[in-house]
Amino acid sequence: MTIHMEVDMSINPLNAIMNPKTIAMVGASNNFTTMGTIQLLNLLHSGFPGEVLPVHTQEKEVLGRKAYREIAELPYVPDLAVLVVPTRLVAGMLEDFGRLGTRHAVIISAGFKETGSGGDVLEKDLVDIADRYSIRFLGPNCLGIINTHLPLNITVGPVRDLNGCLGIVSQSGTYVGQVVNYLHVNGIVPSKAISVGNEANMDITDCLEYLGEDEATKAIGLYIEGIRDASRFLDAARKITPHKPIVAQYVGGTEAGARSVSSHTGAMAGPDHVYDGLFEQAGIIRVDTIEDVYKMGWALATQPPLKGPNIAVLTNSGGPGSGIASTCNRYGLSVPEFSEKVQEDIGAYLPGHASAKNPVDLTFHIDMSALADKIPQILFDADGIDGIIIHGIMGTGFLDMLYPTLKDHIPLSRDEILQMFDVSLDRLTHMPAIHGKPLFISSFMNEKDNFIKAFRKDRIPVFDCPETTAKAMGALYRHLLIRLARHDEPGPTGKAPQEASTILNNVGSGVVDEYNAKRLLSLYGIPVTREELAHGLEDCLDAADRIGFPVAMKICSVHVAHKTEQGMVCLDIEDKNQLECAYRSLREKDSDSNILISEMLAGEREFMAGISTYPGFPPCVMFGVGGIFTEAFHDISIRLSPIGRCDAQSMLDSISASRLIEAYRNMPPVDRDCLEDILISLGRLSLHFPQIKEIDLNPIITVQGRPKVADALIILEDL
Amino acid sequence: MTIHMEVDMSINPLNAIMNPKTIAMVGASNNFTTMGTIQLLNLLHSGFPGEVLPVHTQEKEVLGRKAYREIAELPYVPDLAVLVVPTRLVAGMLEDFGRLGTRHAVIISAGFKETGSGGDVLEKDLVDIADRYSIRFLGPNCLGIINTHLPLNITVGPVRDLNGCLGIVSQSGTYVGQVVNYLHVNGIVPSKAISVGNEANMDITDCLEYLGEDEATKAIGLYIEGIRDASRFLDAARKITPHKPIVAQYVGGTEAGARSVSSHTGAMAGPDHVYDGLFEQAGIIRVDTIEDVYKMGWALATQPPLKGPNIAVLTNSGGPGSGIASTCNRYGLSVPEFSEKVQEDIGAYLPGHASAKNPVDLTFHIDMSALADKIPQILFDADGIDGIIIHGIMGTGFLDMLYPTLKDHIPLSRDEILQMFDVSLDRLTHMPAIHGKPLFISSFMNEKDNFIKAFRKDRIPVFDCPETTAKAMGALYRHLLIRLARHDEPGPTGKAPQEASTILNNVGSGVVDEYNAKRLLSLYGIPVTREELAHGLEDCLDAADRIGFPVAMKICSVHVAHKTEQGMVCLDIEDKNQLECAYRSLREKDSDSNILISEMLAGEREFMAGISTYPGFPPCVMFGVGGIFTEAFHDISIRLSPIGRCDAQSMLDSISASRLIEAYRNMPPVDRDCLEDILISLGRLSLHFPQIKEIDLNPIITVQGRPKVADALIILEDL
């Protein structure tokens, strides 16, 4: 349904949509309980520097502005049309704007594809009209846009903070329009926020491309219910993530999540682990909550990138110090003991029984100068420290808790007390930029505290839970690893070998038998067991002689998908007698099919590789532990075809049992290149033949470290 | 160091410490920048109904109260002594109080065990003095106590909310005293909160026992840096969790965490997975952040227990609905489609294109009556719904965002508008108690919103992130499973077989050779491979004849711990020729040791079991996947000895690859009873012989589902 035109980034239509000079708003009135009116209200009060033209059939004035009865009556062609009108009116009005010459629109109205089949047709109409008039639009069923740099706000929430740096794209309007107070309270300021709705004309990938180029946007947060064209999304994202971090939440990967998103925006959800693979491949940091989209996004948007894993933890309390240190370790960060020099320098500010090692625990004190100024200066200066976390700085928050009880006992006013312990945070809040090291603050005080206010003003993130602070540093560390990861372009997919086409055309649909499956794999350079097809006992004996005992014998039939479970596989056949025995046993179960005689591999370790397919996704390459453990552990990594060398390497490293690939106990290391080649070839094969629904190579047995495919199943789409 | 006396619960000394009638406070002055003064200030203003007696050497009055120069001068014997004085004065003062007759104390002063060896001695003094005078005390190095029911507060934070229901015990004082504002803002009210400090006399387990019995405490939250006596903790916790939920954070399980806690309270940290096992066995819900100790604890403390997995999700927005639904699934909860009747009833309140299936998405509307009253009533009434989550109820929070821009355009005052949309939450906030179903609220508004205030007043938890709300429901579900889990007492440990003692006494220390290890296991009914010890080739051949080919041959020596890696194991020996060959090969490596001839098991699946030991813990029983996968997957469950049948069952079910134990592919199910017996026996064995440092049975091979130990390593403590 998505229309995608090959466009130069510099003319991404979102540049126009997010920066209009003139806006026509249809659907706002003087009834403040309707959404359109609230949106116009926010637009008028957002500080938008351009012109706003309300259109209303009855009212002469809307919210104090002259209203026009019809679109055709507008005094000039507005840059952007915003429609918040009943579903049935949308198409006609979009056409009116098209006729007038407006080329960009935001369609808030709902009632389209998300409602089912009737809405589908109505939505198709919008797309057709837009195509006819070269209109690019967001929506329908979206909640508007925010640009804190113009500024511009056409959501239901009034935006108070300007010139933010976190770009937000959401498939739920709530996460653009209803969170403005939440974001304000948490000190988070979006650069641009875009609600994409049903994505009939412009989708989440268009927005990603736009924010990737947008200079005001330093990090991007995505709320995702389902991606329609995963390949395009991947291409866009992997261009951005090496220099600009992306965090994303995906909610469609569970049964209830998938059902919910389908009735919400009609999104097509996919299994969770496929999105894991997509995010991994794209260098996107996955988070599990919308809170983390904002909070981790804000951490990434505001702070200098982390350059190494070593974190200094400075607190006035051992509990938060331990929680932060422990959580840093969980996220792969180190909390190293400081050098003796640093310990000595810090020691000057510590009470006798406090530790200067890291974490530093100053213990409780009302005077904040050591915690908020002197020790941080030492830590920012210190070599071998890459990031700093501080817990416990508090000012008026603590005083205001205490002052009501204190004031009866002392002759000082609140401000006089404040004066006594005044510390300027100016040095601290500028240290991250000066030293190129990130700083995060943990505090149980809220935004009323003067110090918290000061941190927020200078965009040093403050979190109300010590472990969340460490998690934010973990997000920066994750992005460091993404930046450092090697990337390569997948090689050209090329053309399928003629013989491969012949094999698959002969099969047509359904199951490809093991013999043909392995012939096909061989054509792509994938190592398979030596084997021959035979029918009679004599043929089998001859074949076994050529291959060499011990051999395996299997019924080779398209009708038997789970041969082992049905007793149609005989392994470890050592000699002619055993072969005869095995032959009779197999023939009792199936007298007609051919028998496959294969070399028997004395294997050490078993892996699996394969292809699986999902709507909206290109064929996906899988890799994991093989044999009976595949199902038991579900330890599988997945990437989207085509995959390059670096993707394949990352797949090997991504399974939890990846140490099985290295030299392990008394086994030699597995030939990584060969395993990677198998995965890269599977990717090419799957793109050559879109009729392939599933490939399952399991087990791939390693002999002296060399992997060889011992069993192969290929299933084609039913015709 | 911990002193534990066998006491009846009804006289747990914490009853006296938490409910004193008279308190002597030493260390508070009129200098409001010292901790002691702030603590006295809070005590005086906490509403404490008893008498407070300050002691001060110079001041005549402290904070307006008559101060006594010496403890001996106090006019009567105070119930509780609170000491916030320099380290060197503590012991003498404790003795003074002992002499006076005071039997309970809270020692805030730091500088004891947490500082290292010198502090150790000082702390031992306190313990001795307390023993001499039968004093029970909290601390040293703690931050005080809160009882919101007396009320009583001797922390640095002023407590505003009374009569709470979440009990808090913390090994960090911050999480008792410095979080009061945080808790207030989040609507969380502790019943009792206890900072245990160095636990010289009373420890976290004493507090757990106290809160387990405390009627005002409906759930317990623990912050843990290290447990000194894990067996006692386990005994106490497993008595509580079937009826009162416990959530716990443990931070000592990482390298940096362990280092941090050791310098904080001198706690002895243990590996993370051992604490996982302890919490699992105790029925404790583990959380990763202090935020979750409070928030999940509050959810569990305030709401009726969940009776089933079926959750209704009601929102005014698809995004939060999808996030909640998806997260519910992640926590094992179901979000089932409603019955047709319920959908019909709900449908009456829905706009045309909204879904009534579950999650229900009302879409955005200013009128809250459907969201906050009418539809919830239907859901609480509905059969087959066990819990309800609502997102999107908002009142003044939203209005106050909008009103500043609205007021120029409409003639209504803020209160008139509020009147228009007034909905009483009274029905909704009482539904959980009436229907016995939990309710959680998700809202991006904060505590200023009138509706949020109303929820908080009636102790309906409100979270500012949709997914956190689902996580809270997940915590209730976890507690449902804990309540439903079968429990049994481990059988009597009994006496060790005489022969077992003989074997281990002969070995003395270090490695027990495989032959003796298996003889020992046999004495505990653990099935091992049939095998014989031999030396010469002839003996080996005879032994193999008796056992029956194929056999395995291994060098049997206490000097060879990793036989396989050193080529000292020959497997699958089929006949005499092969045996001779193997014999020669083994003798090349080791000409002296005996050779173990064992039956060769044609195995299907391999498991491992064992014993590992940690300071402060009884021997721990381990179970996991065996063979080469043990190290690769680290898929291991662990429990503290002794273990009962239900513990053993839970160990089998707790590994990720637990499906390997069931009928799997074409293999029969593993004999669970037999695997469980092995684990139970290991527990007994380990308790009989405290000199055992480690047992490693790997692999345990199953043949036709019957497990048998194929290799065994036992290591004793060095003498």
PDB file of C-alpha atoms in Angstrom, chain B residues 259-362:
ATOM      1  CA  ARG B 259      33.526  -4.913  45.328  1.00  0.00           C
ATOM      2  CA  SER B 260      31.130  -2.089  46.072  1.00  0.00           C
ATOM      3  CA  VAL B 261      29.098  -3.895  48.723  1.00  0.00           C
ATOM      4  CA  SER B 262      32.167  -5.166  50.522  1.00  0.00           C
ATOM      5  CA  SER B 263      33.332  -1.586  51.131  1.00  0.00           C
ATOM      6  CA  HIS B 264      29.797  -0.438  51.970  1.00  0.00           C
ATOM      7  CA  THR B 265      28.496  -2.707  54.713  1.00  0.00           C
ATOM      8  CA  GLY B 266      31.215  -5.345  54.679  1.00  0.00           C
ATOM      9  CA  ALA B 267      28.629  -7.720  53.209  1.00  0.00           C
ATOM     10  CA  MET B 268      29.792 -11.035  51.797  1.00  0.00           C
ATOM     11  CA  ALA B 269      28.432 -11.195  48.266  1.00  0.00           C
ATOM     12  CA  GLY B 270      27.803 -14.434  46.349  1.00  0.00           C
ATOM     13  CA  PRO B 271      27.437 -15.234  42.660  1.00  0.00           C
ATOM     14  CA  ASP B 272      24.280 -14.031  41.014  1.00  0.00           C
ATOM     15  CA  HIS B 273      22.910 -17.417  39.990  1.00  0.00           C
ATOM     16  CA  VAL B 274      23.184 -18.710  43.557  1.00  0.00           C
ATOM     17  CA  TYR B 275      20.931 -15.884  44.703  1.00  0.00           C
ATOM     18  CA  ASP B 276      18.617 -16.693  41.809  1.00  0.00           C
ATOM     19  CA  GLY B 277      18.353 -20.205  43.202  1.00  0.00           C
ATOM     20  CA  LEU B 278      17.830 -18.971  46.755  1.00  0.00           C
ATOM     21  CA  PHE B 279      15.062 -16.579  45.697  1.00  0.00           C
ATOM     22  CA  GLU B 280      13.419 -19.237  43.526  1.00  0.00           C
ATOM     23  CA  GLN B 281      13.475 -21.738  46.364  1.00  0.00           C
ATOM     24  CA  ALA B 282      12.171 -19.151  48.844  1.00  0.00           C
ATOM     25  CA  GLY B 283       9.347 -17.971  46.549  1.00  0.00           C
ATOM     26  CA  ILE B 284      10.842 -14.480  46.429  1.00  0.00           C
ATOM     27  CA  ILE B 285      10.179 -12.341  43.352  1.00  0.00           C
ATOM     28  CA  ARG B 286      13.519 -11.015  42.153  1.00  0.00           C
ATOM     29  CA  VAL B 287      13.682  -7.518  40.623  1.00  0.00           C
ATOM     30  CA  ASP B 288      16.631  -5.678  39.083  1.00  0.00           C
ATOM     31  CA  THR B 289      16.115  -2.129  40.313  1.00  0.00           C
ATOM     32  CA  ILE B 290      15.286  -0.357  43.561  1.00  0.00           C
ATOM     33  CA  GLU B 291      12.426   1.274  41.640  1.00  0.00           C
ATOM     34  CA  ASP B 292      10.883  -2.155  41.227  1.00  0.00           C
ATOM     35  CA  VAL B 293      11.403  -3.053  44.885  1.00  0.00           C
ATOM     36  CA  TYR B 294       9.120  -0.123  45.656  1.00  0.00           C
ATOM     37  CA  LYS B 295       6.761  -0.174  42.679  1.00  0.00           C
ATOM     38  CA  MET B 296       6.251  -3.908  42.334  1.00  0.00           C
ATOM     39  CA  GLY B 297       6.157  -4.145  46.129  1.00  0.00           C
ATOM     40  CA  TRP B 298       3.452  -1.478  46.250  1.00  0.00           C
ATOM     41  CA  ALA B 299       1.441  -3.244  43.549  1.00  0.00           C
ATOM     42  CA  LEU B 300       1.585  -6.471  45.547  1.00  0.00           C
ATOM     43  CA  ALA B 301       0.852  -4.743  48.862  1.00  0.00           C
ATOM     44  CA  THR B 302      -2.219  -2.804  47.778  1.00  0.00           C
ATOM     45  CA  GLN B 303      -4.143  -5.004  45.351  1.00  0.00           C
ATOM     46  CA  PRO B 304      -6.125  -8.208  45.881  1.00  0.00           C
ATOM     47  CA  PRO B 305      -4.167 -11.260  44.752  1.00  0.00           C
ATOM     48  CA  LEU B 306      -4.574 -12.286  41.119  1.00  0.00           C
ATOM     49  CA  LYS B 307      -6.633 -15.487  40.771  1.00  0.00           C
ATOM     50  CA  GLY B 308      -5.894 -16.314  37.132  1.00  0.00           C
ATOM     51  CA  PRO B 309      -3.906 -15.160  34.101  1.00  0.00           C
ATOM     52  CA  ASN B 310      -6.613 -13.287  32.184  1.00  0.00           C
ATOM     53  CA  ILE B 311      -6.214  -9.534  31.978  1.00  0.00           C
ATOM     54  CA  ALA B 312      -8.545  -6.919  30.502  1.00  0.00           C
ATOM     55  CA  VAL B 313      -6.799  -3.901  28.985  1.00  0.00           C
ATOM     56  CA  LEU B 314      -8.840  -0.724  28.594  1.00  0.00           C
ATOM     57  CA  THR B 315      -7.327   2.378  27.001  1.00  0.00           C
ATOM     58  CA  ASN B 316      -8.063   5.527  25.072  1.00  0.00           C
ATOM     59  CA  SER B 317      -5.177   4.826  22.709  1.00  0.00           C
ATOM     60  CA  GLY B 318      -3.899   1.938  20.654  1.00  0.00           C
ATOM     61  CA  GLY B 319      -0.224   2.407  21.425  1.00  0.00           C
ATOM     62  CA  PRO B 320      -0.400   1.959  25.184  1.00  0.00           C
ATOM     63  CA  GLY B 321      -2.969  -0.811  24.637  1.00  0.00           C
ATOM     64  CA  SER B 322      -0.564  -2.717  22.402  1.00  0.00           C
ATOM     65  CA  GLY B 323       2.373  -2.122  24.740  1.00  0.00           C
ATOM     66  CA  ILE B 324       0.394  -3.339  27.749  1.00  0.00           C
ATOM     67  CA  ALA B 325      -1.023  -6.367  25.909  1.00  0.00           C
ATOM     68  CA  SER B 326       2.363  -7.349  24.540  1.00  0.00           C
ATOM     69  CA  THR B 327       4.069  -6.949  27.919  1.00  0.00           C
ATOM     70  CA  CYS B 328       1.328  -8.971  29.638  1.00  0.00           C
ATOM     71  CA  ASN B 329       2.159 -11.843  27.263  1.00  0.00           C
ATOM     72  CA  ARG B 330       5.846 -11.508  28.060  1.00  0.00           C
ATOM     73  CA  TYR B 331       5.056 -12.016  31.734  1.00  0.00           C
ATOM     74  CA  GLY B 332       2.961 -15.096  30.998  1.00  0.00           C
ATOM     75  CA  LEU B 333      -0.372 -13.318  31.273  1.00  0.00           C
ATOM     76  CA  SER B 334      -3.156 -13.690  28.737  1.00  0.00           C
ATOM     77  CA  VAL B 335      -5.170 -10.851  27.169  1.00  0.00           C
ATOM     78  CA  PRO B 336      -8.070 -12.949  25.862  1.00  0.00           C
ATOM     79  CA  GLU B 337     -10.723 -11.731  23.452  1.00  0.00           C
ATOM     80  CA  PHE B 338     -13.829 -10.878  25.467  1.00  0.00           C
ATOM     81  CA  SER B 339     -17.006 -12.958  25.203  1.00  0.00           C
ATOM     82  CA  GLU B 340     -19.541 -11.678  22.698  1.00  0.00           C
ATOM     83  CA  LYS B 341     -21.765 -10.516  25.523  1.00  0.00           C
ATOM     84  CA  VAL B 342     -18.989  -8.412  27.058  1.00  0.00           C
ATOM     85  CA  GLN B 343     -18.042  -7.010  23.637  1.00  0.00           C
ATOM     86  CA  GLU B 344     -21.666  -6.050  23.077  1.00  0.00           C
ATOM     87  CA  ASP B 345     -21.962  -4.371  26.463  1.00  0.00           C
ATOM     88  CA  ILE B 346     -18.742  -2.453  25.933  1.00  0.00           C
ATOM     89  CA  GLY B 347     -19.688  -1.644  22.345  1.00  0.00           C
ATOM     90  CA  ALA B 348     -22.432   0.690  23.561  1.00  0.00           C
ATOM     91  CA  TYR B 349     -19.749   3.111  24.764  1.00  0.00           C
ATOM     92  CA  LEU B 350     -17.390   2.884  21.824  1.00  0.00           C
ATOM     93  CA  PRO B 351     -17.060   5.126  18.780  1.00  0.00           C
ATOM     94  CA  GLY B 352     -17.695   3.375  15.434  1.00  0.00           C
ATOM     95  CA  HIS B 353     -14.200   2.342  14.535  1.00  0.00           C
ATOM     96  CA  ALA B 354     -12.940   1.297  17.983  1.00  0.00           C
ATOM     97  CA  SER B 355     -12.216  -2.288  19.015  1.00  0.00           C
ATOM     98  CA  ALA B 356     -14.189  -3.934  21.838  1.00  0.00           C
ATOM     99  CA  LYS B 357     -12.187  -7.165  21.747  1.00  0.00           C
ATOM    100  CA  ASN B 358      -9.379  -6.635  24.295  1.00  0.00           C
ATOM    101  CA  PRO B 359      -7.397  -4.495  24.427  1.00  0.00           C
ATOM    102  CA  VAL B 360     -10.276  -2.016  24.206  1.00  0.00           C
ATOM    103  CA  ASP B 361      -9.302   1.226  22.528  1.00  0.00           C
ATOM    104  CA  LEU B 362     -11.873   3.930  23.232  1.00  0.00           C
TER     105      LEU B 362
END
